[in-house]
Coordinates of C-alpha atoms in Angstrom, one line a residue:
Chain A
X1 CA -20.5 -20.6 -4.1
X2 CA -19.5 -23.5 -2.0
X3 CA -15.9 -22.6 -2.4
X4 CA -16.5 -19.0 -1.4
X5 CA -18.4 -20.2 1.7
X6 CA -15.5 -22.5 2.6
X7 CA -13.1 -19.6 2.4
X8 CA -15.4 -17.1 4.2
X9 CA -16.4 -19.4 7.1
X10 CA -13.0 -19.3 9.0
X11 CA -12.9 -15.5 8.6
X12 CA -16.4 -15.1 9.9
X13 CA -15.7 -17.4 12.9
X14 CA -12.5 -15.5 13.7
X15 CA -14.3 -12.1 13.4
X16 CA -17.2 -13.3 15.6
X17 CA -14.7 -14.5 18.2
X18 CA -12.9 -11.2 18.1
X19 CA -16.1 -9.3 18.7
X20 CA -17.0 -11.5 21.7
X21 CA -13.5 -11.1 23.1
X22 CA -13.7 -7.3 22.5
X23 CA -17.0 -7.0 24.4
X24 CA -15.5 -9.0 27.3
X25 CA -12.4 -6.9 27.3
X26 CA -14.4 -3.7 27.2
X27 CA -16.1 -4.8 30.5
X28 CA -12.8 -5.8 32.0
X29 CA -11.0 -2.6 31.1
X30 CA -13.8 -0.3 32.0
X31 CA -14.8 -2.1 35.1
X32 CA -14.1 0.6 37.7
X33 CA -15.8 3.4 35.8
X34 CA -18.7 1.1 35.0
X35 CA -19.2 0.1 38.6
X36 CA -19.2 3.8 39.6
X37 CA -21.8 4.5 36.9
X38 CA -24.0 1.5 37.8
X39 CA -23.9 2.2 41.5
X40 CA -23.0 -0.2 44.3
X41 CA -24.9 -3.4 44.4
X42 CA -25.7 -3.4 40.7
X43 CA -25.8 -6.9 39.1
X44 CA -23.2 -8.0 36.6
X45 CA -25.6 -7.4 33.8
X46 CA -26.1 -3.7 34.7
X47 CA -22.3 -3.3 35.2
X48 CA -21.7 -4.8 31.7
X49 CA -24.3 -2.5 30.1
X50 CA -22.7 0.5 31.9
X51 CA -19.3 -0.6 30.7
X52 CA -20.5 -0.7 27.1
X53 CA -22.1 2.8 27.2
X54 CA -19.5 5.0 29.0
X55 CA -18.8 8.4 27.5
X56 CA -15.1 8.1 27.7
X57 CA -14.4 4.4 27.9
X58 CA -10.8 3.1 28.1
X59 CA -11.9 0.6 25.5
X60 CA -15.1 1.4 23.7
X61 CA -17.5 -1.4 22.7
X62 CA -17.7 -2.1 18.9
X63 CA -21.2 -0.7 18.7
X64 CA -20.2 2.6 20.3
X65 CA -17.5 3.0 17.7
X66 CA -19.9 2.2 14.9
X67 CA -22.4 4.7 16.4
X68 CA -19.8 7.5 16.6
X69 CA -18.7 6.7 13.1
X70 CA -22.3 6.7 11.8
X71 CA -23.0 10.1 13.3
X72 CA -19.7 11.5 12.2
X73 CA -20.3 10.4 8.6
X74 CA -24.0 10.7 8.0
X75 CA -25.7 13.1 10.5
X76 CA -23.2 16.0 10.7
X77 CA -23.2 18.3 7.7
X78 CA -20.1 17.7 5.5
X79 CA -18.7 21.2 6.0
X80 CA -18.9 21.0 9.8
X81 CA -15.6 20.4 11.6
X82 CA -17.3 17.6 13.5
X83 CA -17.9 15.7 10.3
X84 CA -15.6 12.7 9.7
X85 CA -16.2 13.0 6.0
X86 CA -14.7 16.5 6.1
X87 CA -11.6 15.3 8.0
X88 CA -11.2 12.3 5.9
X89 CA -11.4 14.4 2.7
X90 CA -8.7 16.7 4.0
X91 CA -6.4 13.7 4.7
X92 CA -7.3 12.0 1.5
X93 CA -6.5 15.2 -0.5
X94 CA -3.1 15.5 1.1
X95 CA -2.3 11.9 0.6
X96 CA -3.5 12.0 -3.0
X97 CA -1.3 15.0 -3.8
X98 CA 1.7 13.5 -2.1
X99 CA 1.1 10.2 -3.8
X100 CA 0.8 11.9 -7.2
X101 CA 4.1 13.7 -6.7
X102 CA 5.7 10.4 -5.6
X103 CA 4.3 8.5 -8.6
X104 CA 5.7 11.0 -11.1
X105 CA 9.1 11.5 -9.4
X106 CA 9.4 7.9 -8.5
X107 CA 8.9 6.6 -12.0
X108 CA 11.1 9.4 -13.4
X109 CA 13.9 8.5 -11.0
X110 CA 13.5 4.7 -11.7
X111 CA 13.8 5.4 -15.5
X112 CA 16.9 7.5 -14.8
X113 CA 18.5 4.8 -12.6
X114 CA 17.8 2.0 -15.1
X115 CA 19.0 4.2 -18.0
X116 CA 22.2 5.5 -16.4
X117 CA 24.8 3.3 -14.9
X118 CA 26.3 6.2 -12.9
X119 CA 23.0 6.8 -11.1
X120 CA 22.5 3.2 -10.5
X121 CA 25.8 2.7 -8.8
X122 CA 25.9 5.9 -6.8
X123 CA 22.2 6.8 -6.1
X124 CA 20.4 3.5 -5.8
X125 CA 22.3 2.5 -2.6
X126 CA 21.1 5.7 -1.0
X127 CA 17.5 5.2 -2.1
X128 CA 17.7 1.8 -0.3
X129 CA 19.5 3.2 2.7
X130 CA 16.9 6.0 3.0
X131 CA 14.5 3.3 4.1
X132 CA 16.4 2.6 7.3
X133 CA 15.8 6.3 8.3
X134 CA 12.6 7.0 10.3
X135 CA 11.4 9.6 7.8
X136 CA 8.2 10.3 9.7
X137 CA 10.4 11.8 12.5
X138 CA 11.2 14.8 10.3
X139 CA 7.5 15.6 9.7
X140 CA 7.2 18.2 12.4
X141 CA 10.4 19.9 11.2
X142 CA 9.3 20.0 7.6
X143 CA 5.9 21.5 8.5
X144 CA 7.5 24.1 10.8
X145 CA 10.3 25.1 8.3
X146 CA 8.1 25.3 5.3
X147 CA 5.6 27.3 7.4
X148 CA 8.4 29.6 8.2
X149 CA 9.0 30.5 4.6
X150 CA 5.3 31.1 4.1
X151 CA 4.4 27.6 2.7
X152 CA 1.6 26.3 4.8
X153 CA -1.6 24.3 4.1
X154 CA -1.5 21.2 2.0
X155 CA 1.9 21.3 0.5
X156 CA 4.2 20.6 3.5
X157 CA 1.9 17.7 4.4
X158 CA 1.8 16.4 0.9
X159 CA 5.6 16.5 0.7
X160 CA 5.8 14.2 3.8
X161 CA 3.2 11.8 2.3
X162 CA 5.0 11.9 -1.0
X163 CA 8.5 11.3 0.5
X164 CA 7.1 8.2 2.3
X165 CA 5.3 6.7 -0.7
X166 CA 8.1 7.5 -3.1
X167 CA 10.4 4.7 -2.2
X168 CA 8.2 1.6 -2.9
X169 CA 7.3 3.1 -6.3
X170 CA 11.0 3.7 -7.2
X171 CA 12.2 0.3 -6.2
X172 CA 9.2 -1.5 -7.8
X173 CA 9.8 0.4 -11.0
X174 CA 13.6 -0.3 -11.0
X175 CA 12.9 -4.0 -10.6
X176 CA 10.1 -3.9 -13.1
X177 CA 12.1 -2.1 -15.8
X178 CA 14.8 -4.7 -15.4
X179 CA 12.3 -7.6 -15.4
X180 CA 12.5 -8.6 -19.1
X181 CA 15.1 -11.4 -19.6
X182 CA 18.1 -11.5 -21.9
X183 CA 16.2 -13.4 -24.6
X184 CA 13.6 -10.7 -24.9
X185 CA 16.3 -8.0 -25.2
X186 CA 18.0 -10.1 -27.8
X187 CA 14.8 -10.4 -29.7
X188 CA 14.4 -6.6 -29.7
X189 CA 17.9 -6.4 -31.0
X190 CA 17.2 -8.7 -33.9
X191 CA 14.3 -6.3 -34.7
X192 CA 16.9 -3.6 -34.8
X193 CA 15.0 -1.7 -32.1
X194 CA 16.5 1.4 -30.7
X195 CA 16.7 2.3 -27.0
X196 CA 13.5 4.1 -27.2
X197 CA 11.6 1.2 -28.7
X198 CA 13.1 -1.2 -26.2
X199 CA 11.9 1.0 -23.5
X200 CA 8.4 1.6 -24.8
X201 CA 7.7 -1.9 -26.2
X202 CA 9.5 -4.1 -23.7
X203 CA 10.6 -2.5 -20.5
X204 CA 7.6 -0.3 -19.8
X205 CA 4.9 -2.9 -20.4
X206 CA 6.9 -5.5 -18.4
X207 CA 7.2 -3.1 -15.4
X208 CA 3.4 -2.6 -14.9
X209 CA 2.8 -5.6 -12.6
X210 CA 5.6 -4.4 -10.4
X211 CA 4.4 -0.9 -10.5
X212 CA 1.0 -1.9 -9.1
X213 CA 2.5 -3.9 -6.3
X214 CA 4.5 -0.9 -5.4
X215 CA 1.6 1.5 -5.7
X216 CA -0.5 -0.6 -3.3
X217 CA 2.2 -0.2 -0.6
X218 CA 2.7 3.5 -1.5
X219 CA -0.9 4.4 -1.2
X220 CA -1.1 3.2 2.4
X221 CA 2.2 4.9 3.2
X222 CA 0.9 8.2 1.7
X223 CA -2.1 8.0 4.1
X224 CA 0.2 7.3 7.0
X225 CA 2.4 10.2 6.0
X226 CA -0.6 12.5 5.6
X227 CA -2.0 11.5 9.0
X228 CA 1.3 12.0 10.9
X229 CA 2.0 15.3 9.0
X230 CA -1.3 16.7 10.5
X231 CA -0.1 16.2 14.0
X232 CA 2.3 19.2 14.3
X233 CA -0.1 21.6 12.6
X234 CA -1.9 22.0 15.8
X235 CA -5.0 19.9 15.3
X236 CA -6.9 21.9 12.7
X237 CA -8.2 19.5 10.2
X238 CA -7.7 16.0 9.0
X239 CA -7.9 12.5 10.7
X240 CA -4.4 13.1 12.3
X241 CA -5.7 16.3 13.9
X242 CA -8.8 14.3 15.0
X243 CA -6.5 11.7 16.7
X244 CA -4.5 14.5 18.4
X245 CA -7.6 16.4 19.6
X246 CA -9.1 13.2 20.9
X247 CA -5.9 12.4 22.7
X248 CA -5.8 15.8 24.4
X249 CA -9.3 15.7 25.6
X250 CA -9.5 12.0 26.4
X251 CA -12.2 11.5 23.8
X252 CA -11.6 7.8 23.1
X253 CA -14.7 7.4 20.9
X254 CA -13.4 10.1 18.7
X255 CA -10.0 8.5 18.4
X256 CA -11.4 5.1 17.5
X257 CA -13.8 6.6 15.0
X258 CA -10.9 8.5 13.3
X259 CA -8.9 5.3 13.3
X260 CA -11.7 3.3 11.6
X261 CA -12.1 6.1 9.1
X262 CA -8.4 5.9 8.3
X263 CA -8.7 2.2 7.8
X264 CA -11.7 2.7 5.5
X265 CA -9.7 5.2 3.5
X266 CA -6.8 2.7 3.2
X267 CA -9.3 0.1 1.9
X268 CA -10.6 2.6 -0.6
X269 CA -7.1 3.3 -1.8
X270 CA -6.2 -0.3 -2.2
X271 CA -9.5 -1.0 -3.9
X272 CA -9.0 1.8 -6.3
X273 CA -5.5 0.5 -7.2
X274 CA -7.0 -3.0 -7.7
X275 CA -9.7 -1.5 -10.0
X276 CA -7.1 0.4 -12.0
X277 CA -5.1 -2.7 -12.3
X278 CA -8.1 -4.7 -13.5
X279 CA -8.8 -2.0 -16.2
X280 CA -5.3 -2.2 -17.4
X281 CA -5.3 -6.0 -17.5
X282 CA -8.6 -6.0 -19.4
X283 CA -7.1 -3.5 -21.9
X284 CA -4.1 -5.7 -22.4
X285 CA -6.1 -8.8 -23.1
X286 CA -6.2 -10.4 -19.7
X287 CA -2.5 -10.3 -18.9
X288 CA -0.3 -8.0 -16.9
Chain B
X1 CA 28.3 34.7 -3.5
X2 CA 30.2 34.6 -6.8
X3 CA 33.0 32.5 -5.2
X4 CA 30.4 30.2 -3.8
X5 CA 28.8 29.7 -7.2
X6 CA 32.2 29.0 -8.7
X7 CA 33.1 26.5 -6.0
X8 CA 29.7 24.8 -6.3
X9 CA 30.0 24.5 -10.1
X10 CA 33.6 23.2 -9.9
X11 CA 32.8 20.6 -7.2
X12 CA 29.6 19.4 -9.0
X13 CA 31.5 19.0 -12.3
X14 CA 34.5 17.3 -10.6
X15 CA 32.2 15.1 -8.5
X16 CA 30.1 14.0 -11.5
X17 CA 33.2 13.2 -13.5
X18 CA 34.5 11.1 -10.5
X19 CA 31.1 9.4 -10.2
X20 CA 31.1 8.5 -13.9
X21 CA 34.6 7.2 -13.7
X22 CA 33.9 5.1 -10.6
X23 CA 30.6 3.7 -12.0
X24 CA 32.2 2.6 -15.2
X25 CA 34.4 0.1 -13.4
X26 CA 33.5 -3.3 -12.1
X27 CA 34.5 -4.5 -8.7
X28 CA 33.5 -4.4 -5.1
X29 CA 35.6 -1.5 -4.1
X30 CA 34.2 0.7 -6.8
X31 CA 30.6 -0.4 -6.0
X32 CA 31.2 0.9 -2.4
X33 CA 33.2 4.0 -3.4
X34 CA 30.6 5.4 -5.8
X35 CA 27.7 5.8 -3.3
X36 CA 30.2 7.2 -0.7
X37 CA 31.4 9.8 -3.2
X38 CA 27.8 10.7 -4.0
X39 CA 27.0 11.2 -0.4
X40 CA 30.1 13.2 0.2
X41 CA 29.4 15.4 -2.8
X42 CA 25.8 16.0 -1.6
X43 CA 27.0 17.0 1.9
X44 CA 29.7 19.3 0.4
X45 CA 27.2 21.0 -1.9
X46 CA 24.8 21.4 1.0
X47 CA 27.6 23.0 3.1
X48 CA 28.7 25.3 0.2
X49 CA 25.1 26.4 -0.5
X50 CA 24.4 27.1 3.1
X51 CA 27.5 29.0 3.9
X52 CA 28.0 30.7 0.5
X53 CA 24.5 31.9 -0.1
X54 CA 23.8 32.7 3.5
X55 CA 20.9 30.4 3.9
X56 CA 19.3 31.3 7.3
X57 CA 19.9 28.7 10.0
X58 CA 16.2 28.5 10.8
X59 CA 15.6 27.3 7.3
X60 CA 18.4 24.8 6.7
X61 CA 21.5 24.5 9.0
X62 CA 24.8 23.6 7.3
X63 CA 26.2 20.1 7.9
X64 CA 29.1 21.5 9.9
X65 CA 26.5 23.3 12.2
X66 CA 24.6 20.1 12.6
X67 CA 27.8 18.3 13.5
X68 CA 28.7 21.0 16.1
X69 CA 25.2 20.7 17.5
X70 CA 25.6 17.0 17.7
X71 CA 28.8 17.2 19.7
X72 CA 27.6 20.0 21.9
X73 CA 24.3 18.2 22.8
X74 CA 25.8 14.7 23.3
X75 CA 24.4 14.3 26.8
X76 CA 20.9 15.3 25.7
X77 CA 21.1 13.1 22.7
X78 CA 22.3 10.2 24.8
X79 CA 19.4 10.6 27.2
X80 CA 16.9 10.8 24.3
X81 CA 18.5 7.7 22.8
X82 CA 18.2 5.7 26.0
X83 CA 14.6 6.8 26.5
X84 CA 13.4 6.1 22.9
X85 CA 15.6 3.3 21.6
X86 CA 16.8 1.4 24.6
X87 CA 13.6 1.7 26.7
X88 CA 10.9 1.8 24.1
X89 CA 12.0 0.5 20.7
X90 CA 14.1 -2.5 21.7
X91 CA 11.5 -4.1 24.1
X92 CA 8.6 -3.3 21.7
X93 CA 10.6 -4.7 18.8
X94 CA 11.5 -7.9 20.6
X95 CA 7.9 -8.4 21.9
X96 CA 6.3 -7.7 18.6
X97 CA 8.6 -9.8 16.5
X98 CA 8.6 -12.6 19.1
X99 CA 4.8 -12.6 19.3
X100 CA 4.5 -12.5 15.5
X101 CA 6.9 -15.5 15.1
X102 CA 5.2 -17.6 17.8
X103 CA 1.7 -16.8 16.4
X104 CA 2.8 -17.8 13.0
X105 CA 4.0 -21.2 14.3
X106 CA 0.7 -21.6 16.3
X107 CA -1.3 -20.8 13.2
X108 CA 0.7 -23.3 11.2
X109 CA -0.9 -26.1 13.2
X110 CA -4.4 -25.3 12.1
X111 CA -5.5 -24.7 8.5
X112 CA -8.8 -23.4 9.7
X113 CA -7.3 -20.7 12.0
X114 CA -4.8 -19.8 9.2
X115 CA -7.5 -19.3 6.7
X116 CA -9.4 -17.2 9.3
X117 CA -6.5 -15.1 10.6
X118 CA -4.3 -14.5 7.7
X119 CA -6.6 -12.4 5.5
X120 CA -7.5 -10.3 8.6
X121 CA -3.8 -10.0 9.5
X122 CA -2.9 -8.9 6.0
X123 CA -5.7 -6.3 6.1
X124 CA -4.6 -5.0 9.5
X125 CA -1.0 -5.0 8.5
X126 CA -1.9 -2.7 5.6
X127 CA -3.6 -0.2 7.9
X128 CA -2.1 3.0 9.3
X129 CA -1.2 1.3 12.6
X130 CA 0.7 4.3 14.0
X131 CA -2.8 5.8 14.5
X132 CA -3.2 3.6 17.6
X133 CA -0.5 5.7 19.3
X134 CA -3.0 8.0 21.2
X135 CA -4.9 4.9 22.5
X136 CA -1.7 3.3 23.7
X137 CA -0.6 6.5 25.4
X138 CA -4.0 6.5 27.2
X139 CA -3.7 2.8 28.2
X140 CA 0.0 2.7 29.2
X141 CA 0.7 6.2 30.3
X142 CA 3.1 8.9 29.0
X143 CA 6.4 7.0 29.7
X144 CA 8.1 4.4 27.5
X145 CA 5.6 1.5 27.9
X146 CA 3.1 3.1 25.6
X147 CA 5.9 3.7 23.0
X148 CA 7.0 0.1 23.3
X149 CA 3.4 -1.0 22.8
X150 CA 3.0 0.9 19.6
X151 CA 6.3 -0.6 18.4
X152 CA 5.2 -4.1 19.3
X153 CA 1.8 -3.8 17.5
X154 CA 3.5 -2.3 14.4
X155 CA 6.1 -5.1 14.2
X156 CA 3.7 -7.9 14.9
X157 CA 2.0 -8.1 11.6
X158 CA 5.0 -8.0 9.2
X159 CA 6.6 -10.7 11.3
X160 CA 3.5 -12.9 11.3
X161 CA 2.9 -12.6 7.6
X162 CA 6.5 -13.2 6.7
X163 CA 6.9 -16.2 9.0
X164 CA 3.8 -17.8 7.6
X165 CA 5.0 -17.3 4.1
X166 CA 8.4 -18.6 5.0
X167 CA 7.0 -21.8 6.7
X168 CA 5.2 -22.6 3.4
X169 CA 8.3 -22.4 1.3
X170 CA 9.6 -26.0 1.8
X171 CA 8.7 -28.2 -1.2
X172 CA 6.9 -31.5 -1.2
X173 CA 10.2 -33.2 -2.0
X174 CA 11.9 -32.0 1.2
X175 CA 8.9 -32.8 3.4
X176 CA 8.7 -36.3 1.9
X177 CA 12.3 -36.8 2.7
X178 CA 11.6 -35.9 6.3
X179 CA 8.7 -38.3 6.3
X180 CA 10.8 -41.1 5.0
X181 CA 13.1 -40.5 8.0
X182 CA 10.1 -40.9 10.2
X183 CA 10.4 -37.4 11.5
X184 CA 7.7 -36.0 13.7
X185 CA 5.9 -32.7 13.1
X186 CA 8.2 -30.9 15.6
X187 CA 11.3 -32.5 14.1
X188 CA 10.3 -31.4 10.6
X189 CA 9.5 -27.9 12.0
X190 CA 12.8 -27.5 13.8
X191 CA 15.1 -29.1 11.4
X192 CA 13.6 -28.2 8.0
X193 CA 10.8 -25.7 8.0
X194 CA 12.0 -23.0 10.5
X195 CA 15.5 -22.9 9.0
X196 CA 13.9 -22.6 5.5
X197 CA 11.7 -19.8 6.7
X198 CA 14.7 -17.8 8.1
X199 CA 15.2 -15.6 5.0
X200 CA 11.6 -14.4 5.3
X201 CA 12.0 -13.9 9.0
X202 CA 15.1 -11.8 8.4
X203 CA 13.2 -9.6 5.8
X204 CA 10.7 -8.9 8.6
X205 CA 13.4 -8.3 11.2
X206 CA 15.2 -5.8 9.0
X207 CA 12.0 -4.0 8.0
X208 CA 10.6 -4.0 11.5
X209 CA 13.4 -2.1 13.2
X210 CA 12.7 1.1 11.3
X211 CA 9.0 0.5 11.9
X212 CA 9.5 0.2 15.6
X213 CA 11.6 3.4 15.6
X214 CA 8.9 5.3 13.7
X215 CA 6.2 3.9 16.0
X216 CA 8.0 5.0 19.1
X217 CA 8.9 8.5 17.8
X218 CA 5.4 9.2 16.5
X219 CA 3.9 8.0 19.8
X220 CA 6.0 10.6 21.5
X221 CA 4.2 13.3 19.6
X222 CA 1.1 12.3 21.6
X223 CA 2.6 12.9 25.0
X224 CA 5.8 12.0 26.8
X225 CA 7.9 12.8 29.7
X226 CA 10.3 15.6 28.8
X227 CA 12.9 13.3 27.2
X228 CA 13.0 11.2 24.0
X229 CA 13.8 11.7 20.4
X230 CA 10.3 12.4 19.2
X231 CA 9.7 14.9 22.0
X232 CA 13.0 16.6 21.3
X233 CA 12.2 16.9 17.6
X234 CA 8.8 18.4 18.0
X235 CA 9.7 20.8 20.7
X236 CA 13.0 22.0 19.2
X237 CA 11.3 22.4 15.8
X238 CA 8.7 24.6 17.5
X239 CA 11.5 26.7 19.0
X240 CA 13.2 26.8 15.6
X241 CA 16.3 25.3 17.0
X242 CA 16.9 23.4 13.8
X243 CA 20.5 22.4 14.5
X244 CA 19.4 20.2 17.4
X245 CA 16.5 18.8 15.3
X246 CA 18.8 17.8 12.5
X247 CA 21.3 16.3 15.0
X248 CA 18.4 14.3 16.5
X249 CA 17.4 13.2 13.0
X250 CA 21.0 12.2 12.2
X251 CA 21.0 10.2 15.4
X252 CA 17.7 8.4 14.3
X253 CA 19.1 7.8 10.9
X254 CA 22.4 6.4 12.3
X255 CA 20.5 4.2 14.7
X256 CA 18.2 2.8 11.9
X257 CA 21.1 2.2 9.5
X258 CA 23.4 0.7 12.1
X259 CA 20.7 -1.8 13.3
X260 CA 19.9 -2.6 9.7
X261 CA 23.6 -3.3 9.0
X262 CA 23.9 -5.4 12.1
X263 CA 20.9 -7.5 11.2
X264 CA 22.2 -7.9 7.7
X265 CA 25.6 -9.1 9.1
X266 CA 23.7 -11.5 11.4
X267 CA 21.7 -12.8 8.5
X268 CA 24.9 -13.5 6.6
X269 CA 26.3 -15.3 9.6
X270 CA 23.2 -17.4 10.3
X271 CA 22.2 -18.1 6.7
X272 CA 25.7 -18.9 5.3
X273 CA 24.3 -22.2 4.0
X274 CA 21.4 -20.6 2.1
X275 CA 21.7 -20.5 -1.8
X276 CA 21.3 -16.7 -1.8
X277 CA 24.5 -16.3 0.2
X278 CA 26.6 -18.9 -1.6
X279 CA 29.5 -17.4 -3.5
X280 CA 29.0 -19.5 -6.6
X281 CA 25.2 -19.5 -6.4
X282 CA 23.4 -20.0 -9.7
X283 CA 22.7 -16.6 -11.1
X284 CA 19.3 -15.7 -12.4
X285 CA 19.0 -16.7 -16.1

């Protein structure tokens, strides 16, 4: 308990300081609008209160964001396009589908790369080089082109999310499948184990720790991909569409609420990964 | 159609045979030749499929068409490059990386602040930060400053986290040695810990350039003057002018890879003394 307190104390202090600075910054950034709202000759207290309750503040106060988030999540019916739960579900569904594709293809490709020297030498450099390409830039084109051939809806967006999250999974699995050292391979040889057994009994179990590290990065990237892929679809549904619509109409509160919702989704994804990892660790007797 | 199928089959077979032959040999030249051949084979097959099977240009332009569009639109591409990379990405990248580096050194002085900030920085770093693009556009306007701001925020956290990790890599033995020399905190920092942190800093530097490029391009989707790589990609895609879109993507890819390669060369030049760059370094057991 004492240990937890000692670890939490600095975080709480930093968080509290951030909130104080945030409120001060909200007054500073919204000063002119707040003065207009409070009227001439209003005291500093009235101006501050006005700055923290503007409809379209340049920087909303934390409680305004919390309020918008609360109405968006709890008061609106889930099917309404004003409900943040609805938009978050659209984004999460896209990200999940993309992530699933990336997981299957990423692992398959990693297995192929580790198993075939030709692929390792010729394809792996390209997998790594593909990371220096700003893939998100092609999102609008993918959506438009696939829309052209009649593919619209979730699939184009999921492809972008999947493409982004595919890389960390592949590299993590390639590293993981190669993680066992020579002595362990030699031991398998003394057991007269075939390629299949070496893979199932040694390489695959050894790669799991790496896989989860990659999955944690990939889950976040899948969400980023899903959000950005929603931008060119013309702001219909999803957190990205929410951001774009908020940007068009200057609805800052809506933007911030969507951002916080995206952050919560990320936390959920990382938490789910952690939980899955814990289940696996428990099933394997406390080790990964 | 039949000819195209035959050409495709022959080139795939020949290419695969070549790849297998190249990959079977050891040596640096072969290690470079294999991926190059793979890339060339891919481009060739793309070209053959596009031309031979008459794939419509609005679906997938052939590499030759993209190359033509690249040359024909050089002035536009250059203007977009200047707007997005020179004006937005580079300043944002420098500001974000610089701020992350300095913050890490500042946090290094206080264990309390480090314990308070680092978990939050790690959390924020894992968030979809590109989402702040509309806010930055609102704060800094449509032109490049808002794009630079997104790039700066996106590059800040990886640099901060990596530098902090790098600063903690020096062992007790090395620090004791510095103490026995009577070195002050700053001397230890400058002569031992910052150089030892460099490999981590370079990881962040290499990763961050692509991040900055992504941040700037995505921020352009939220509003820009009528120039810039992100603007061009989204408008030309809407007009189904895919040659230009692909040319722009090729430019973005070239920029990203060229900067990565330049940073890798710089790393090699700066870190020649580091064990990971020594020719006869002890290999992993």
